[in-house]
mmCIF file of C-alpha atoms in Angstrom:
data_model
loop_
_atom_site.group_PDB
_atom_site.id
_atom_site.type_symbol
_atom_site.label_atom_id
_atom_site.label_comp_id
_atom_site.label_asym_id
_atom_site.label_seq_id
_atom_site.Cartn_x
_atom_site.Cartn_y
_atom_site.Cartn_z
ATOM 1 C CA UNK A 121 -3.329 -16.453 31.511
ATOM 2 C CA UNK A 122 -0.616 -15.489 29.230
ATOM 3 C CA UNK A 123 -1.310 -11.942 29.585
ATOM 4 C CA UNK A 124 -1.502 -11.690 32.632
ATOM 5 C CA UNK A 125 2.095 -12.916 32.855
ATOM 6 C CA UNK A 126 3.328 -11.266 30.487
ATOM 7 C CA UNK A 127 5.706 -7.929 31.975
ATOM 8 C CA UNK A 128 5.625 -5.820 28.323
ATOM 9 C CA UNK A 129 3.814 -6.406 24.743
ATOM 10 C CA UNK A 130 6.267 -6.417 22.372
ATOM 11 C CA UNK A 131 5.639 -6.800 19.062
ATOM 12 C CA UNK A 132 7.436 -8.452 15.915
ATOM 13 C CA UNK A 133 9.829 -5.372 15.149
ATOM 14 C CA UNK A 134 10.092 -4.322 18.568
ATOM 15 C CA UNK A 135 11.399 -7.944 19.719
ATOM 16 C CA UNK A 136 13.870 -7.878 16.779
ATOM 17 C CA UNK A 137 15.080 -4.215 18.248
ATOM 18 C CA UNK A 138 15.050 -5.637 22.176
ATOM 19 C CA UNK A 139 16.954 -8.959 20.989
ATOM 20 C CA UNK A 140 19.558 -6.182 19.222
ATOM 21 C CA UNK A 141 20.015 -3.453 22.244
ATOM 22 C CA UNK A 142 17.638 -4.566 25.267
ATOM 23 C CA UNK A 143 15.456 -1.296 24.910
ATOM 24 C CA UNK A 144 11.670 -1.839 24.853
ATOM 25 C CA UNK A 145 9.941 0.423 22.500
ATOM 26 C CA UNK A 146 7.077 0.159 19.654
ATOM 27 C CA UNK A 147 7.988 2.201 16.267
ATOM 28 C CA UNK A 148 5.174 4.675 15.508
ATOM 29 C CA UNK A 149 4.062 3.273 12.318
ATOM 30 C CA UNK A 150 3.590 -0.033 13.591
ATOM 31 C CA UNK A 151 1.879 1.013 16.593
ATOM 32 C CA UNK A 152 -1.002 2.872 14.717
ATOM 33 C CA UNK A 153 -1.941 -0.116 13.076
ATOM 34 C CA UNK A 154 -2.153 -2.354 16.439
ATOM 35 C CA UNK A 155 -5.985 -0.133 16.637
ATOM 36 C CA UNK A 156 -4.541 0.102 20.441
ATOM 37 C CA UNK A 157 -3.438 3.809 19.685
ATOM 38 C CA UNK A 158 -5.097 6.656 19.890
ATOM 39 C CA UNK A 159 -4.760 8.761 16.490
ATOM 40 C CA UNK A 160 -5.370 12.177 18.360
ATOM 41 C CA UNK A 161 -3.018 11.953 21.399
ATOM 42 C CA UNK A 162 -0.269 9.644 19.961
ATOM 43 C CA UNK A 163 -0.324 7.537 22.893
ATOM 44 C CA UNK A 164 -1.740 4.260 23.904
ATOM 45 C CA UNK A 165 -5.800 4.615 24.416
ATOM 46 C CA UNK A 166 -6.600 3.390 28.170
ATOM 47 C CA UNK A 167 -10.162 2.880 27.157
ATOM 48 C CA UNK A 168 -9.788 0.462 24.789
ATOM 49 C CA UNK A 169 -7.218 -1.098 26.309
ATOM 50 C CA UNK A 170 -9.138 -1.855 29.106
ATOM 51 C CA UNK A 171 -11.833 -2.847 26.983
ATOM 52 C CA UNK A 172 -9.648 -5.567 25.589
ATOM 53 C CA UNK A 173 -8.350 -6.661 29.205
ATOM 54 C CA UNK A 174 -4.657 -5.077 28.419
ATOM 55 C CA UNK A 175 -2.985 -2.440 30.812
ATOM 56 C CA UNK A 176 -1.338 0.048 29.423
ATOM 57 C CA UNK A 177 1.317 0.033 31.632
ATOM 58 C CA UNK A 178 2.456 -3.628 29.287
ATOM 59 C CA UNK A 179 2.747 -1.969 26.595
ATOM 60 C CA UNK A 180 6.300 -0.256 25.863
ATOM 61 C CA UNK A 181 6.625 3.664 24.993
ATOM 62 C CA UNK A 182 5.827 4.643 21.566
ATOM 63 C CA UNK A 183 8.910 5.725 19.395
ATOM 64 C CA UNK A 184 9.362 7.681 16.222
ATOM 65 C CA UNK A 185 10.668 6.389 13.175
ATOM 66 C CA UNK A 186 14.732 7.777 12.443
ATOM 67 C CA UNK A 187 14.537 7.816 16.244
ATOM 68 C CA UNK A 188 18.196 5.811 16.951
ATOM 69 C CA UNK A 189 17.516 3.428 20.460
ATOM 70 C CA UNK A 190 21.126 3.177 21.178
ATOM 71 C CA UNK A 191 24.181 0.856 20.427
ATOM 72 C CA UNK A 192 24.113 -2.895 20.138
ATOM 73 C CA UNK A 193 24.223 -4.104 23.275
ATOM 74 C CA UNK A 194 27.494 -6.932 23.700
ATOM 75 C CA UNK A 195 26.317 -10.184 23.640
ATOM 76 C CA UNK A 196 24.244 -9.337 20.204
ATOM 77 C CA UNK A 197 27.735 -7.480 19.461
ATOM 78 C CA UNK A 198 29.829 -10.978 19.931
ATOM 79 C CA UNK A 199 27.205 -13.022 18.305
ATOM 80 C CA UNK A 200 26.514 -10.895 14.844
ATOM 81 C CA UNK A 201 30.289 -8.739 14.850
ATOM 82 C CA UNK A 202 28.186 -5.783 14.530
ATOM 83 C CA UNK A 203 30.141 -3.857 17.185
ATOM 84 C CA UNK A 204 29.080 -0.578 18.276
ATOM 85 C CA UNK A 205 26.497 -0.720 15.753
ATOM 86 C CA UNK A 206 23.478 1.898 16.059
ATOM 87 C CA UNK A 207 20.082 0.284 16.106
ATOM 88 C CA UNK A 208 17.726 2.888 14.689
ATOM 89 C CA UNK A 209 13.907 2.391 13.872
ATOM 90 C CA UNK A 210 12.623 2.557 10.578
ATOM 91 C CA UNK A 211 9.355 2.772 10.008
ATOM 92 C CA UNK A 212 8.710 -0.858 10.682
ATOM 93 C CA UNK A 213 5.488 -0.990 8.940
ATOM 94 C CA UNK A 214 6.386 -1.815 5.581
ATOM 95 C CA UNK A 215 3.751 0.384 3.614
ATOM 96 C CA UNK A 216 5.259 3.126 6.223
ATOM 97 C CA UNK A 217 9.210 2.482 4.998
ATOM 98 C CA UNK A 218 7.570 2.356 1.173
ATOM 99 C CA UNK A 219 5.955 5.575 1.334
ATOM 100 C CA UNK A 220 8.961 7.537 2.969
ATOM 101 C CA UNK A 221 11.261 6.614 -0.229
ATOM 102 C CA UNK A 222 8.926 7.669 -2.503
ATOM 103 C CA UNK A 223 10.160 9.969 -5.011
ATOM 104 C CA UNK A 224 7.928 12.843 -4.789
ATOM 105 C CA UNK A 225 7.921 17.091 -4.272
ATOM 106 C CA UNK A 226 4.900 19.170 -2.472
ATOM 107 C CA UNK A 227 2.162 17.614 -1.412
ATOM 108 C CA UNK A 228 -0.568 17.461 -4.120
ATOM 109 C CA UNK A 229 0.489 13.652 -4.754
ATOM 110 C CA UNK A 230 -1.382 10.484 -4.147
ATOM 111 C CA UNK A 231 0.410 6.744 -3.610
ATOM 112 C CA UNK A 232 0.075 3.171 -4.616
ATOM 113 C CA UNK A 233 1.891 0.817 -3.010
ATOM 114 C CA UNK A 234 1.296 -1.731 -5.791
ATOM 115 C CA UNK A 235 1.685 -5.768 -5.198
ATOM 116 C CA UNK A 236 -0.694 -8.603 -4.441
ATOM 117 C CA UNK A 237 -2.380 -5.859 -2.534
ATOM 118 C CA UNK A 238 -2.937 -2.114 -3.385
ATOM 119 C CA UNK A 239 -2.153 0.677 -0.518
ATOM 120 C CA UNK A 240 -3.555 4.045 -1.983
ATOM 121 C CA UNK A 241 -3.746 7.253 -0.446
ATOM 122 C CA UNK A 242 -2.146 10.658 0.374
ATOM 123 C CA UNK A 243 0.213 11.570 2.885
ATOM 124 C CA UNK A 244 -1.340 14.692 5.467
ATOM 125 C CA UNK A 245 -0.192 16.439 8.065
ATOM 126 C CA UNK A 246 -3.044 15.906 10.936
ATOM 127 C CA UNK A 247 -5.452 12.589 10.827
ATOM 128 C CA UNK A 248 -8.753 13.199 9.486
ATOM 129 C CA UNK A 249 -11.236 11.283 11.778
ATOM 130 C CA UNK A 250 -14.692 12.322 9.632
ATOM 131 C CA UNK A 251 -17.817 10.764 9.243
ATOM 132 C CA UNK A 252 -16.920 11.066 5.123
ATOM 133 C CA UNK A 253 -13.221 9.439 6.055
ATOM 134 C CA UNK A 254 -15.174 6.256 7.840
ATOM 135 C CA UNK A 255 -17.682 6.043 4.994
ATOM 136 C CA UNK A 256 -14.952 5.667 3.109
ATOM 137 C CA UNK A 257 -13.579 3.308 4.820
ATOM 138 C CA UNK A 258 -9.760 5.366 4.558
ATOM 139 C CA UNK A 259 -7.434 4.658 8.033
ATOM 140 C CA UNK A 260 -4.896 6.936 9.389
ATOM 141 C CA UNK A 261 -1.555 5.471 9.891
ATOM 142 C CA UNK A 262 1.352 6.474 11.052
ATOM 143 C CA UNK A 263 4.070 8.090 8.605
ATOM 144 C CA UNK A 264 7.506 9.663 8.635
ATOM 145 C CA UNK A 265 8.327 13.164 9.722
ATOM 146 C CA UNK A 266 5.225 13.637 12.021
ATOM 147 C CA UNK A 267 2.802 12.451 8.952
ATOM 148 C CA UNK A 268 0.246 10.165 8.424
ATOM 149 C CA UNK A 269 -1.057 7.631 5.350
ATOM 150 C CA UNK A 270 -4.474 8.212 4.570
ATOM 151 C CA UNK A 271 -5.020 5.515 2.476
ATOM 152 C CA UNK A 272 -7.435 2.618 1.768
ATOM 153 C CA UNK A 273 -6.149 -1.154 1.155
ATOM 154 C CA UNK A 274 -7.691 -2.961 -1.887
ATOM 155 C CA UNK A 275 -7.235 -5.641 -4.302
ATOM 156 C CA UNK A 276 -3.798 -5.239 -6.159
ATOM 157 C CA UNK A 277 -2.214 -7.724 -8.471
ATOM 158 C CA UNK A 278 -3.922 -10.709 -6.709
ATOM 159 C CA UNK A 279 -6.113 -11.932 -9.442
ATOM 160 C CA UNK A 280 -3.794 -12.088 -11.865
ATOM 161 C CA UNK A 281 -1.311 -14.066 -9.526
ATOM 162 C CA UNK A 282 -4.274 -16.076 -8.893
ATOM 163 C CA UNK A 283 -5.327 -16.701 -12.721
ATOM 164 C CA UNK A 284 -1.360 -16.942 -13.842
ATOM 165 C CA UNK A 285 -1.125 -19.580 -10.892
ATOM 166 C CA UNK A 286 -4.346 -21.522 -12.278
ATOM 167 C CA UNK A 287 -3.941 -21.055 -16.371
ATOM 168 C CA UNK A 288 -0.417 -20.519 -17.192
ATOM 169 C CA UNK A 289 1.890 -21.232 -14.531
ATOM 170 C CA UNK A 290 4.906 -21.666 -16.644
ATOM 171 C CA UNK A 291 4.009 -18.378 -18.741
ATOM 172 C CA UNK A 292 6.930 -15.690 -18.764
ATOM 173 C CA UNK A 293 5.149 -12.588 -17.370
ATOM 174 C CA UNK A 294 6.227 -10.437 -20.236
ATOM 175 C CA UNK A 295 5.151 -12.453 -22.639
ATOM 176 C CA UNK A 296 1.476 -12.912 -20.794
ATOM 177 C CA UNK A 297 1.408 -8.866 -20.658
ATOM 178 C CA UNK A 298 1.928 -8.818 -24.291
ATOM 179 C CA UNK A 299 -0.910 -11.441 -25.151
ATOM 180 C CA UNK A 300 -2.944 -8.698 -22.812
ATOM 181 C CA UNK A 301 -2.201 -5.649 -24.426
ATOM 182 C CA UNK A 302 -3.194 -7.213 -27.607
ATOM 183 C CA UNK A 303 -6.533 -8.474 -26.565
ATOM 184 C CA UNK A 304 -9.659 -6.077 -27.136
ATOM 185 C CA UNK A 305 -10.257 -3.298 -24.616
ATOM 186 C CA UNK A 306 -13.059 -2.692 -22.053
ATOM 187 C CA UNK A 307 -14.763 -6.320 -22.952
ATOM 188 C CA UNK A 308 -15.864 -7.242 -19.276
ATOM 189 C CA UNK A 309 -15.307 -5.092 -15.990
ATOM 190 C CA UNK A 310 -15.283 -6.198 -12.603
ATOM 191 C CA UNK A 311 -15.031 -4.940 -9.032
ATOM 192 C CA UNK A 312 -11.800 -6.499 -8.533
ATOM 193 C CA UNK A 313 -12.979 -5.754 -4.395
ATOM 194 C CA UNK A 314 -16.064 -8.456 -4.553
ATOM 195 C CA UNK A 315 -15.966 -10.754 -1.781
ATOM 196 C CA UNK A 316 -16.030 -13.823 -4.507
ATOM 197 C CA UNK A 317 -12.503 -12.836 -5.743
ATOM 198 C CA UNK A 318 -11.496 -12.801 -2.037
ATOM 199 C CA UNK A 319 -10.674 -16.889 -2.242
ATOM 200 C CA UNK A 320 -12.233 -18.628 -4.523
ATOM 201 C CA UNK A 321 -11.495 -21.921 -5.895
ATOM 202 C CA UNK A 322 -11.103 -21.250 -9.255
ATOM 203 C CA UNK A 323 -10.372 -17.818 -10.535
ATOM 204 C CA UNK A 324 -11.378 -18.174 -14.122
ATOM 205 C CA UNK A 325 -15.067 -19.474 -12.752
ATOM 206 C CA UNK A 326 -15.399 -16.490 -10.281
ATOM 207 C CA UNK A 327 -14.804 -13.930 -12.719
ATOM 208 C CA UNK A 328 -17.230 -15.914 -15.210
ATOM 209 C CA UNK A 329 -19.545 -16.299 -12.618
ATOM 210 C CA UNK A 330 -19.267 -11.979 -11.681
ATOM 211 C CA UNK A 331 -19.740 -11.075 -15.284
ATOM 212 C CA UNK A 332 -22.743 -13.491 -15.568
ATOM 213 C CA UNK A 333 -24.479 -11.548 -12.516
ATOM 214 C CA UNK A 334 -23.748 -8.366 -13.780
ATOM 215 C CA UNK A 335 -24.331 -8.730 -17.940
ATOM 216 C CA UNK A 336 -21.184 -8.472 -18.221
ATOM 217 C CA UNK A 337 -19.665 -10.027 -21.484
ATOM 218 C CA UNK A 338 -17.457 -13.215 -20.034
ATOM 219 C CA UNK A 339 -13.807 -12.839 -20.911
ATOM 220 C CA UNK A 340 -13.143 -16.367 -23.188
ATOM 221 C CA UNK A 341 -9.460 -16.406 -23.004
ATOM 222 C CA UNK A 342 -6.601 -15.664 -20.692
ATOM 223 C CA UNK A 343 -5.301 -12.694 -22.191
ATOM 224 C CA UNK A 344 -8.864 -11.349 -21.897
ATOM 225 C CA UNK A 345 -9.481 -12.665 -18.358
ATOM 226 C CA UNK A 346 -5.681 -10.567 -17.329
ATOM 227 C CA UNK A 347 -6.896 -7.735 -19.557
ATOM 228 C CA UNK A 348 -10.310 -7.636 -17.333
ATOM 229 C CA UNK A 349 -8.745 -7.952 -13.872
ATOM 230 C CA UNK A 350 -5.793 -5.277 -14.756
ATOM 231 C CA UNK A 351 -8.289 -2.891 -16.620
ATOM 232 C CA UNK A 352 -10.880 -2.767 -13.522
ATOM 233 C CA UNK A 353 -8.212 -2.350 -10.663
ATOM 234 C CA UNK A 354 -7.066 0.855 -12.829
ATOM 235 C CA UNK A 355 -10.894 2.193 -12.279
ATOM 236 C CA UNK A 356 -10.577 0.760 -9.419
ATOM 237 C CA UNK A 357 -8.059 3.023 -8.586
ATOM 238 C CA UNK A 358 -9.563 6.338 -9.845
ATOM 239 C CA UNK A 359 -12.305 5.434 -7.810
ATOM 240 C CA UNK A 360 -10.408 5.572 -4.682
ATOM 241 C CA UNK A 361 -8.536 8.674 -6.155
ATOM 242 C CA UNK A 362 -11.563 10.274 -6.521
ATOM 243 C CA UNK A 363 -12.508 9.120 -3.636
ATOM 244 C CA UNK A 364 -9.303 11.406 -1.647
ATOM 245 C CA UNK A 365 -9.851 14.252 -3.411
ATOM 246 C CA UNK A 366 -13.548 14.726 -2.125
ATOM 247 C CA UNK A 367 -12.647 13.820 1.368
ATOM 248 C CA UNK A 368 -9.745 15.525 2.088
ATOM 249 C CA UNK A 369 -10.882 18.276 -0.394
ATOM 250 C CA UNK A 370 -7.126 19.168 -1.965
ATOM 251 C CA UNK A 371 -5.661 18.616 -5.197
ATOM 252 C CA UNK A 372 -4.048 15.359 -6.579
ATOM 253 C CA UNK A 373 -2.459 16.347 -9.408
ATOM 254 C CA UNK A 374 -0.229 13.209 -9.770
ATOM 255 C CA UNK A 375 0.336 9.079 -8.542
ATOM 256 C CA UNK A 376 3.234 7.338 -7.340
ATOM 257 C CA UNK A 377 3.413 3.941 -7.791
ATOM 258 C CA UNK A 378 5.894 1.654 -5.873
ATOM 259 C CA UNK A 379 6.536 -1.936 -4.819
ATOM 260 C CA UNK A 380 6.471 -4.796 -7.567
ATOM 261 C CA UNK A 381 3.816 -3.819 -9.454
ATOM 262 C CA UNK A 382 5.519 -0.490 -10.667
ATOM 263 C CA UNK A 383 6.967 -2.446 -12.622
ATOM 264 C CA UNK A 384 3.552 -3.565 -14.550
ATOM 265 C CA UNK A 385 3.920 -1.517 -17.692
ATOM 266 C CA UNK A 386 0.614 -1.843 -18.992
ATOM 267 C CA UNK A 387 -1.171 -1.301 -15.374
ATOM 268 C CA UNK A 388 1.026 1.968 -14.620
ATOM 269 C CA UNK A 389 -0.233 3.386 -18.109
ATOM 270 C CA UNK A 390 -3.613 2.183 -17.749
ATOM 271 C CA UNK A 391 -3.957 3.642 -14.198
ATOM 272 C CA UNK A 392 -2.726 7.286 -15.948
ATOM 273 C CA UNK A 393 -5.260 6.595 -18.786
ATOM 274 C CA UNK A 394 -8.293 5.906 -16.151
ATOM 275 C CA UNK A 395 -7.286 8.729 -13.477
ATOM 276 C CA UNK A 396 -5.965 11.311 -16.678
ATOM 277 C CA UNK A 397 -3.006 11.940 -14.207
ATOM 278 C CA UNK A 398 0.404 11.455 -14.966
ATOM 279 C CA UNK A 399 1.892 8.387 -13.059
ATOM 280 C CA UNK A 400 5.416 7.921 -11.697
ATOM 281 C CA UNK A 401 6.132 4.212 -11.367
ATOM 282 C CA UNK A 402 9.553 3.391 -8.885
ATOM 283 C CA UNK A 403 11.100 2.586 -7.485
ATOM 284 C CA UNK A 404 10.593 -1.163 -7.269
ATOM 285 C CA UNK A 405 12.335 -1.947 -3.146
ATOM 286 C CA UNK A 406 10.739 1.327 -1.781
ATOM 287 C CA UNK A 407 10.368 -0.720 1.577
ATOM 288 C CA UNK A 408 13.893 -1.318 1.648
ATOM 289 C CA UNK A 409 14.486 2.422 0.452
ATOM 290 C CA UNK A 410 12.950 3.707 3.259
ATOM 291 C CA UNK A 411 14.274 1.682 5.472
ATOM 292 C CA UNK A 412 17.762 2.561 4.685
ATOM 293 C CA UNK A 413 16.166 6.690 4.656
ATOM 294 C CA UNK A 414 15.250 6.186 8.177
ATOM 295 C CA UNK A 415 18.844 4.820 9.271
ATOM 296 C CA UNK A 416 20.179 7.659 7.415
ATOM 297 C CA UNK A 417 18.239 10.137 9.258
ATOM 298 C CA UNK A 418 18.854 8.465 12.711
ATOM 299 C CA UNK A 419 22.371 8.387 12.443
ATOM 300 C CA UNK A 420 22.636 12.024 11.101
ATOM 301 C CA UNK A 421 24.422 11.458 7.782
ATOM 302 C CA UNK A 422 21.220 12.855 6.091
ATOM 303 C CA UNK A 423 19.316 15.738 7.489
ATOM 304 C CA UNK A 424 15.892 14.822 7.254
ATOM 305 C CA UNK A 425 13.411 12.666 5.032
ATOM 306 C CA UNK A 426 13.171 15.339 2.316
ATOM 307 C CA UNK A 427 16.758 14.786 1.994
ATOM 308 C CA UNK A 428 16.332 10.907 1.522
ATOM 309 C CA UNK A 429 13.411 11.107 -1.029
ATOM 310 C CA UNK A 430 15.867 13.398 -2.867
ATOM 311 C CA UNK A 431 18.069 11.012 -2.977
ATOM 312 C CA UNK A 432 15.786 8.356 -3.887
ATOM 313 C CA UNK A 433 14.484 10.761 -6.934
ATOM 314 C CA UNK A 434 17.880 11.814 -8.505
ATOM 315 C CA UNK A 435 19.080 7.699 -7.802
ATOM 316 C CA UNK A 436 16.022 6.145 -9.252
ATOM 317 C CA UNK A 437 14.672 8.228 -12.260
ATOM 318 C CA UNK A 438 10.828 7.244 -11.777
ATOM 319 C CA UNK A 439 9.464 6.316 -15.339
ATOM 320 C CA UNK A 440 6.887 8.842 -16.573
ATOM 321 C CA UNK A 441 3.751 7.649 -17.939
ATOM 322 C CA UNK A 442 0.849 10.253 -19.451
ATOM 323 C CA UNK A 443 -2.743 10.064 -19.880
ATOM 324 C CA UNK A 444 -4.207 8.615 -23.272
ATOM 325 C CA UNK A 445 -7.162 7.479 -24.856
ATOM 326 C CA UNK A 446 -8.935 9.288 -21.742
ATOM 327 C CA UNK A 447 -12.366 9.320 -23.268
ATOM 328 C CA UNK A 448 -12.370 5.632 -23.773
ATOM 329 C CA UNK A 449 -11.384 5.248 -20.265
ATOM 330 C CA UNK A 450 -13.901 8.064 -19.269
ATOM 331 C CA UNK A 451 -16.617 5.690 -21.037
ATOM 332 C CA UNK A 452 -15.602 2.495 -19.204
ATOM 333 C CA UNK A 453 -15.200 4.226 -15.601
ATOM 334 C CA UNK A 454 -18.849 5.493 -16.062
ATOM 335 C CA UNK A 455 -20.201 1.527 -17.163
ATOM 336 C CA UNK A 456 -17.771 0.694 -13.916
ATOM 337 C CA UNK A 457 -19.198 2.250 -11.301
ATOM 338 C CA UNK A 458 -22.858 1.526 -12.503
ATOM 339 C CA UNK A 459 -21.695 -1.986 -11.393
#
């Protein structure tokens, strides 16, 4: 009943932007994750629309990110003294505003957007819709410039929350990473991607309880438990690297790594060590970055989004990790993906 009195779907970001100017639009990026879109003509698909009981005619015209909709309109002017303002779309997905401020050159890179969850893939030019793609289980979605993320989302730092949150919840981080990076290497794997790390009760007793299906030695201390979880999502994250390179058949020849868990030391090394590629961690607010890319772009004080990432580059000085102890890792990855 609801939709059917409803005059235009809006959602989240768009309502912030209507609120702001009164304009009626859905940012790219966000609308190619709605699964309303279709990938090849850029515009909403009337077949499954109608499949789902939703004209297309109540859903507002898609809109590129750097796009600007206009000045504040002026009640919103009175009420926030933002008068005469510009409201310009970022890329309102926040992967999307992450990806455009990341630091990189050419086009033979790979991303993670690194927190609680893990975003990687590759930015391309033209969605790849293959039968390897779906098997793979990688998405297109909607990037800056006319690009797309091909990417898959995975576990990130969420076990480790999880097993700081259960074990030491008044542990300083650092100091936790340190006990890590002394504990012994390559003890127990896991696929941090099981469905019994999705929610479990207890963390500890999941991880126990994975390593006891799979012969796997159980970790019998916290530093070992963090040093499991951190070691597999690096495999985990050649894997998917891997993974990119045979589906979209190009080079990756380096990683970006952004969001809070750039700022992992020991992960961003480990993930080099695993993929033997050299990994760029930084900067930490890409979201934020991006967004503030986008508004440059829209209002014209920047030229493009190559421009911006330039910026971001010569602003934020990535740190530089590179490969080590690769036949080690080489050793492990093989014992991970017989798992």
């Amino acid at each position: 009943v609801a939709l059917e009195q409803t005059e235009t779907i809006l959602f989240m970001p768009d309502l912030f932007h209507y609120l702001l100017i009164g304009k009626r639009a859905t940012e790219f990026t966000f609308a190619t994750t709605t699964q309303l879109m279709n990938i090849h003509t850029t515009s909403w698909d009337e077949g499954l629309c109608e499949a789902l009981g939703i004209s297309t005619t109540k859903l507002a015209e898609i809109a590129q990110p750097g796009a600007s909709l206009g000045s504040i309109r002026d009640q919103a002017a009175r009420e926030t003294g933002l008068a005469q303002a510009q409201v310009v779309l970022p890329a309102t997905h926040d992967t999307g505003s992450a990806v455009a401020a990341i630091p990189a050159e050419g086009d033979d890179w790979a991303f993670i957007s690194s927190g609680t969850w893990s975003l990687v893939g590759t930015e391309i030019r033209q969605p790849l819709c293959t039968p390897e793609a779906l098997a793979c289980n990688f998405t297109n979605e909607g990037g800056v410039a006319g690009t797309y993320r091909f990417l898959k989302n995975i576990s990130g730092l969420w076990i480790v929350q999880r097993l700081r949150d259960e074990l030491a919840q008044n542990e300083d981080y650092a100091t936790l990473m340190r006990h890590v990076e002394d504990a012994p290497p390559f003890v127990s794997l896991i696929d941090p991607d099981a469905e019994t790390f999705f929610q479990p009760e207890s963390m500890k007793a999941a991880i126990e309880r994975y390593c006891e299906w799979h012969k796997e030695t159980s970790p019998q201390s916290l530093p070992a438990l963090l040093r499991c979880a951190l070691e597999s999502l690096a495999l985990r994250y050649r894997q998917v690297i891997e993974e990119l390179r045979e589906v979209l058949d190009k080079p990756i020849r380096r990683i970006h790594i952004v969001g809070g868990g750039s700022q992992n030391a020991l992960l961003c090394q480990w993930t080099a060590d695993a993929t033997g590629l050299p990994v760029f961690a930084g900067p930490v607010e890409s979201t934020a970055l991006g967004n503030v890319i986008a508004q440059a772009v829209g209002t014209g004080t920047i030229p493009n989004f190559d421009a911006g990432r330039a910026i971001v580059r010569n602003m934020t000085r990535p740190t530089e990790y590179l490969p080590q102890n690769t036949e080690a890792w080489n050793a492990a990855y093989k014992r991970f993906r017989g798992m």
